[in-house]
Structures are given as C-alpha cells and as structure tokens.
CSV table of C-alpha atoms in Angstrom, one decimal:
chain,number,residue,atom,x,y,z
L,449,MET,CA,-0.2,61.6,94.5
L,450,PRO,CA,-0.1,59.7,91.2
L,451,GLN,CA,1.0,56.0,90.9
L,452,ASN,CA,3.5,54.8,87.9
L,453,SER,CA,2.5,51.5,86.9
L,454,ARG,CA,5.7,50.4,86.5
L,455,TYR,CA,6.6,50.5,90.3
L,456,ARG,CA,3.0,48.8,91.3
L,457,ARG,CA,3.9,45.6,93.1
L,458,THR,CA,1.4,43.0,94.4
L,459,LEU,CA,1.3,42.4,97.7
L,460,THR,CA,2.1,39.0,98.4
L,461,LYS,CA,1.1,36.8,101.8
L,462,HIS,CA,4.5,37.6,103.1
L,463,HIS,CA,4.3,41.2,102.9
L,464,LYS,CA,0.8,41.3,104.4
L,465,ILE,CA,2.5,39.8,107.2
L,466,ALA,CA,5.2,42.0,107.6
L,467,ILE,CA,3.2,45.1,107.4
L,468,THR,CA,0.8,43.6,109.5
L,469,GLY,CA,3.5,43.3,112.2
L,470,VAL,CA,4.7,47.0,111.4
L,471,ALA,CA,1.4,48.2,112.4
L,472,ALA,CA,1.6,46.2,115.8
L,473,LEU,CA,4.9,47.7,116.5
L,474,GLY,CA,3.4,50.9,115.7
L,475,ALA,CA,0.6,50.9,117.7
L,476,ALA,CA,2.9,49.5,121.1
L,477,ALA,CA,5.3,52.2,120.6
L,478,ILE,CA,2.3,54.7,121.0
L,479,ALA,CA,0.6,52.9,123.7
L,480,PHE,CA,4.2,52.9,125.3
L,481,SER,CA,5.4,56.4,125.3
L,482,ALA,CA,1.3,57.6,126.2
L,483,VAL,CA,2.8,56.8,129.6
L,484,PRO,CA,4.6,58.9,131.9
L,485,GLY,CA,8.1,58.3,132.8
L,486,ASN,CA,7.2,58.7,136.7
L,487,ALA,CA,3.7,57.9,136.1
L,488,GLN,CA,1.7,57.8,139.5
L,489,THR,CA,-1.8,57.8,138.5
L,490,THR,CA,-4.0,55.6,136.6
L,491,THR,CA,-5.3,58.5,134.2
L,492,ALA,CA,-3.5,58.8,131.0
L,493,GLU,CA,-3.1,62.1,129.0
L,494,PRO,CA,-4.1,61.4,125.1
L,495,ALA,CA,-1.0,61.9,123.6
L,496,THR,CA,-1.6,65.1,121.2
L,497,GLY,CA,1.6,65.2,118.8
L,498,LYS,CA,3.6,62.9,116.5
L,499,VAL,CA,4.9,59.4,117.9
L,500,ALA,CA,8.4,59.5,117.9
L,501,TYR,CA,10.2,55.5,117.1
L,502,SER,CA,13.2,55.5,118.0
L,503,SER,CA,16.0,54.3,115.6
L,504,GLN,CA,16.6,50.8,116.9
L,505,GLN,CA,13.0,50.0,116.5
L,506,ILE,CA,12.4,51.0,112.7
L,507,LYS,CA,16.0,48.6,112.6
L,508,ASP,CA,14.1,45.9,114.4
L,509,VAL,CA,11.2,45.9,112.2
L,510,LYS,CA,13.1,46.3,109.3
L,511,ALA,CA,15.0,43.1,110.0
L,512,SER,CA,11.9,41.2,110.6
L,513,VAL,CA,10.8,42.1,107.4
L,514,THR,CA,14.1,41.2,105.6
L,515,ASP,CA,14.3,37.8,107.6
L,516,GLN,CA,10.6,37.1,106.4
L,517,LEU,CA,11.1,38.0,102.8
L,518,ALA,CA,14.3,35.9,103.0
L,519,SER,CA,12.3,32.8,104.1
L,520,ALA,CA,9.6,32.8,102.0
L,521,SER,CA,12.5,33.0,99.2
L,522,LEU,CA,14.3,30.3,100.4
L,523,LYS,CA,10.8,28.2,100.7
L,524,ALA,CA,10.2,28.9,97.2
L,525,GLU,CA,13.6,28.0,96.0
L,526,ALA,CA,13.7,24.9,98.0
L,527,VAL,CA,10.3,23.6,96.4
L,528,ALA,CA,12.0,24.8,93.2
L,529,ALA,CA,14.8,22.3,93.5
L,530,LYS,CA,12.5,19.7,94.8
L,531,LYS,CA,10.3,19.7,91.4
L,532,LYS,CA,12.9,20.1,89.2
L,533,ALA,CA,15.0,16.9,90.6
L,534,ALA,CA,11.5,15.1,90.8
L,535,ALA,CA,11.3,16.2,87.1
L,536,GLU,CA,15.0,15.1,86.0
L,537,ALA,CA,14.5,11.6,88.6
L,538,ALA,CA,11.3,11.1,86.2
L,539,ALA,CA,13.2,11.6,83.0
L,540,LYS,CA,15.9,9.4,84.4
L,541,ALA,CA,13.6,6.9,84.9
L,542,ALA,CA,11.7,7.1,82.0
L,543,ALA,CA,15.1,7.0,79.7
L,544,GLN,CA,16.5,3.7,81.9
L,545,LYS,CA,13.0,2.0,81.2
L,546,LYS,CA,13.1,3.1,77.1
L,547,ALA,CA,16.8,1.6,76.9
L,548,GLU,CA,15.7,-1.4,78.9
L,549,ALA,CA,12.9,-1.5,76.6
L,550,ALA,CA,15.0,-1.3,73.4
L,551,LYS,CA,17.7,-3.8,74.5
L,552,LYS,CA,14.8,-6.4,75.3
L,553,ALA,CA,13.5,-5.7,71.7
L,554,ALA,CA,16.9,-6.1,70.3
L,555,ALA,CA,17.7,-9.1,72.1
L,556,GLN,CA,14.3,-11.3,71.0
L,557,ALA,CA,15.0,-9.9,67.0
L,558,ALA,CA,18.5,-11.6,67.5
L,559,ALA,CA,16.7,-14.5,68.8
L,560,LYS,CA,14.4,-14.6,66.3
L,561,LYS,CA,16.9,-14.3,63.5
L,562,LYS,CA,19.0,-17.0,65.0
L,563,ALA,CA,16.0,-19.2,65.2
L,564,GLU,CA,15.0,-18.3,61.5
L,565,GLN,CA,18.4,-19.0,60.5
L,566,ALA,CA,18.6,-22.5,62.5
L,567,ARG,CA,15.2,-23.3,60.6
L,568,LYS,CA,16.7,-22.7,57.4
L,569,ALA,CA,20.2,-24.6,57.7
L,570,LYS,CA,17.7,-27.2,59.0
L,571,GLU,CA,15.8,-27.5,56.1
L,572,ALA,CA,18.5,-27.3,53.9
L,573,ALA,CA,20.3,-30.4,55.3
L,574,SER,CA,17.0,-32.1,55.2
L,575,ARG,CA,16.9,-31.2,51.4
L,576,SER,CA,20.9,-32.3,50.9
L,577,ALA,CA,20.1,-35.5,52.9
L,578,ALA,CA,16.9,-35.7,50.8
L,579,ARG,CA,18.9,-35.4,47.1
L,580,ALA,CA,21.6,-37.7,48.7
L,581,GLN,CA,18.9,-40.6,49.3
L,582,VAL,CA,17.5,-40.2,45.8
L,583,LYS,CA,20.8,-40.1,44.6
L,584,LYS,CA,21.8,-43.5,46.5
L,585,VAL,CA,18.2,-44.9,45.1
L,586,VAL,CA,18.3,-43.9,42.0
L,587,LYS,CA,21.7,-45.9,41.0
L,588,LYS,CA,22.9,-46.3,37.4
L,589,THR,CA,21.5,-49.6,35.6
L,590,TYR,CA,23.1,-51.2,32.4
L,591,ALA,CA,21.6,-53.8,29.8
L,592,ASN,CA,22.4,-57.4,30.5
L,593,ASN,CA,24.1,-57.6,27.2
L,594,LEU,CA,27.6,-56.8,25.0
L,595,ASP,CA,27.1,-53.0,25.0
L,596,GLY,CA,25.6,-53.3,28.4
L,597,TRP,CA,28.5,-55.0,30.2
L,598,ILE,CA,31.0,-52.3,27.9
L,599,LYS,CA,29.3,-49.3,29.2
L,600,GLU,CA,29.5,-50.5,32.6
L,601,ALA,CA,33.1,-51.5,32.1
L,602,LEU,CA,33.8,-48.0,30.8
L,603,ASP,CA,32.5,-46.2,34.1
L,604,ILE,CA,34.4,-48.5,36.2
L,605,MET,CA,37.6,-47.8,34.3
L,606,ASP,CA,36.7,-44.2,34.7
L,607,LYS,CA,36.6,-44.3,38.6
L,608,HIS,CA,40.1,-46.2,38.8
L,609,ASN,CA,42.2,-44.0,35.5
L,610,ILE,CA,42.2,-47.1,33.0
L,611,PRO,CA,42.3,-45.7,30.5
L,612,GLY,CA,40.1,-47.3,27.1
L,613,THR,CA,37.3,-46.9,25.0
L,614,TYR,CA,34.4,-48.3,23.9
L,615,ASN,CA,35.4,-49.1,20.4
L,616,GLY,CA,38.9,-50.5,21.5
L,617,LEU,CA,37.0,-52.6,24.3
L,618,TYR,CA,34.6,-54.2,21.5
L,619,ARG,CA,37.1,-54.3,19.0
L,620,ASN,CA,39.4,-56.9,21.2
L,621,ILE,CA,36.4,-58.4,22.2
L,622,MET,CA,35.3,-59.8,18.8
L,623,ARG,CA,38.8,-61.0,17.7
L,624,GLU,CA,39.0,-62.8,21.2
L,625,SER,CA,35.6,-64.3,22.0
L,626,SER,CA,32.7,-62.9,19.5
L,627,GLY,CA,31.3,-61.2,22.7
L,628,ASN,CA,31.1,-65.0,24.2
L,629,PRO,CA,31.4,-64.2,28.2
L,630,ASN,CA,31.5,-68.2,28.9
L,631,ALA,CA,33.8,-68.6,26.1
L,632,ILE,CA,37.1,-71.0,26.7
L,633,ASN,CA,40.0,-71.8,24.6
L,634,ASN,CA,41.3,-75.3,26.0
L,635,TRP,CA,43.9,-75.8,23.2
L,636,ASP,CA,46.8,-72.8,23.4
L,637,ILE,CA,49.7,-73.4,25.6
L,638,ASN,CA,47.9,-71.5,28.6
L,639,ALA,CA,45.5,-74.4,28.5
L,640,GLN,CA,48.4,-76.9,28.3
L,641,ASN,CA,50.1,-75.2,31.2
L,642,GLY,CA,46.2,-75.3,33.2
L,643,VAL,CA,45.2,-72.2,33.1
L,644,PRO,CA,43.1,-71.7,30.1
L,645,SER,CA,42.1,-68.0,28.5
L,646,ILE,CA,38.5,-67.3,29.6
L,647,GLY,CA,36.1,-64.7,29.0
L,648,LEU,CA,35.0,-61.8,26.9
L,649,LEU,CA,38.9,-60.8,26.9
L,650,GLN,CA,40.4,-64.6,26.5
L,651,VAL,CA,42.2,-63.9,30.5
L,652,ILE,CA,44.0,-66.6,32.2
L,653,LYS,CA,43.4,-66.7,35.9
L,654,PRO,CA,47.1,-65.4,37.6
L,655,THR,CA,46.4,-62.1,34.9
L,656,PHE,CA,42.9,-61.7,36.8
L,657,ASN,CA,44.1,-62.0,39.8
L,658,ALA,CA,46.6,-60.0,39.7
L,659,TYR,CA,44.8,-57.0,37.8
L,660,HIS,CA,41.4,-57.9,39.5
L,661,VAL,CA,39.8,-54.4,39.3
L,662,ALA,CA,38.1,-53.2,43.2
L,663,GLY,CA,34.3,-53.5,43.4
L,664,THR,CA,33.9,-56.1,40.8
L,665,ALA,CA,33.3,-59.6,40.9
L,666,TRP,CA,36.1,-62.1,41.1
L,667,SER,CA,35.1,-64.5,38.6
L,668,GLN,CA,36.8,-64.3,35.6
L,669,TYR,CA,33.4,-65.5,33.9
L,670,ASP,CA,31.7,-61.8,35.0
L,671,PRO,CA,31.4,-60.0,31.8
L,672,VAL,CA,31.9,-56.8,33.5
L,673,ALA,CA,34.9,-58.1,35.9
L,674,ASN,CA,37.0,-59.8,33.0
L,675,LEU,CA,36.8,-56.9,31.0
L,676,THR,CA,38.1,-54.5,33.3
L,677,ALA,CA,41.0,-56.8,34.9
L,678,ALA,CA,41.7,-56.8,30.6
L,679,ALA,CA,42.0,-53.4,30.0
L,680,ASN,CA,43.8,-53.0,33.5
L,681,TYR,CA,46.6,-55.4,32.3
L,682,ALA,CA,46.4,-53.6,28.8
L,683,ALA,CA,46.7,-50.5,30.2
L,684,ASP,CA,50.0,-51.3,32.1
L,685,ARG,CA,51.3,-53.3,29.4
L,686,TYR,CA,50.6,-51.4,26.0
L,687,GLY,CA,49.6,-48.3,27.7
L,688,SER,CA,45.3,-49.0,26.4
L,689,ILE,CA,43.3,-51.4,25.4
L,690,ASP,CA,43.3,-49.3,22.1
L,691,ASN,CA,46.6,-50.3,21.1
L,692,VAL,CA,45.8,-54.0,21.5
L,693,ASN,CA,44.9,-55.2,17.9
L,694,SER,CA,45.6,-59.0,18.3
L,695,ALA,CA,46.9,-61.8,20.9
L,696,TYR,CA,48.2,-60.0,24.1
C-alpha cells in the first residue's frame, strides 16, 4: 500500500517501547488462547485460526501507550520549563550585574567630578590669596616732597570722603607756609594765646585734634596729617579747601 509522506512519522523511543508492549501483550494473548479451558493433558494443539482479542485487552494496550506518551510529553515540558527558567534567571542576573556596573561607574564619575571641582576651587582660592598677598605687599609709595605729600593726602581724603583738589591744597599751602612743613607762626593772636599755627596749612593744636583723620600721625608737623586735618576742617566750615582763599 503506498504511503503518503505527509502522514509518515518518525518513531520515538517512547513509541518503540509502546509498540513492544503491544507485541508482548499480543503474544501472551495467543499463548493463553492456545490452552483449552478444560485442558487435562499436557499436549497442546497448535492454533490454526486468527487470534481473537478482547475489547478490554485493546483498551488496556491503548491506555498504556497513551500514558507513556503523556508521561514523555510532561517530561519534555518540564525540561523545557527548566531551561526557560534557567535562561530567565541568567538574563536577570546579567541585567542586575550590568545595572550595578553602571551605578558604580556613575558614582566613580561623580566622585571624580567632585574632586576636580574641589581641586579647581582650591587653585582659585590659592590664586586669589596670592593676588591679595601681592596687593598687600605692593604698597603705593609717595615721594617725600610737597608733591608726594599732597598726593598721599588726597588719597586719604578720598577714602574718608573729604572734598578737595590738588590745586586747592597747593594754593593754600603756598600762601600759609610756602611748602615748609616745619613752619610756625609765633606772632599772631593764636600764638599770643599759646596755640601757634603750625605746619603746611598752619593748623592750631585744638583744630588739629578735633579734625584729625584716622590713620595719620598725631603731629601737626607731619605733612600728610597736617594737610588732611586742615582739609577736613575746611570742608566742615567752608565746604572744601578749594573754597578757602585767605586766612581761615
């Protein structure tokens, strides 16, 4: 009888076992049927016809084959499920390991960035301190003459918001002392009262003490102290040393 390839199946190990079982049951049935039900002798007549199988025997064989096939299917499914679970566990472990590696890399990058920022801040602070030190060391100097005294006095006046210009100071200095910081008036009314006018702008002691500018010397003979105290007094009384054009 020709066989259609579409219905041809390859026998598995479980199929072969099942068929062997059917064959064994068939042989047993043949041997059983060959013995008469009332046999009294040991001589057996060989069976000459077809062997008849009961429906129960056929059912039992079919059930056995079905059970074996079901068992094999369950085992295959269990193996497949186990493999799938193992693969999923491996994938999960790999993903967790990757996430931990990424987290560690991010933490290292953040730490590196923080350290770099701290280093730059430290360098900036160091540069700032160095500039401040240089600025502190490099102090402005002034010539020890009338020009230098006026310029230093103007810088101090500027810090204390005392008005006045170079020309205003110079003009009054020339009239009062001709630029001599040790000049002293021993003949006017102030001298007669025991408080002679002294210095570049001829300041008496009470006025000097009242209008002395912080940071300068406490001496009427000191050029800068004399100029700043006189300018401070003139600003209070006349608005500015620039407004003074005669004895004040």
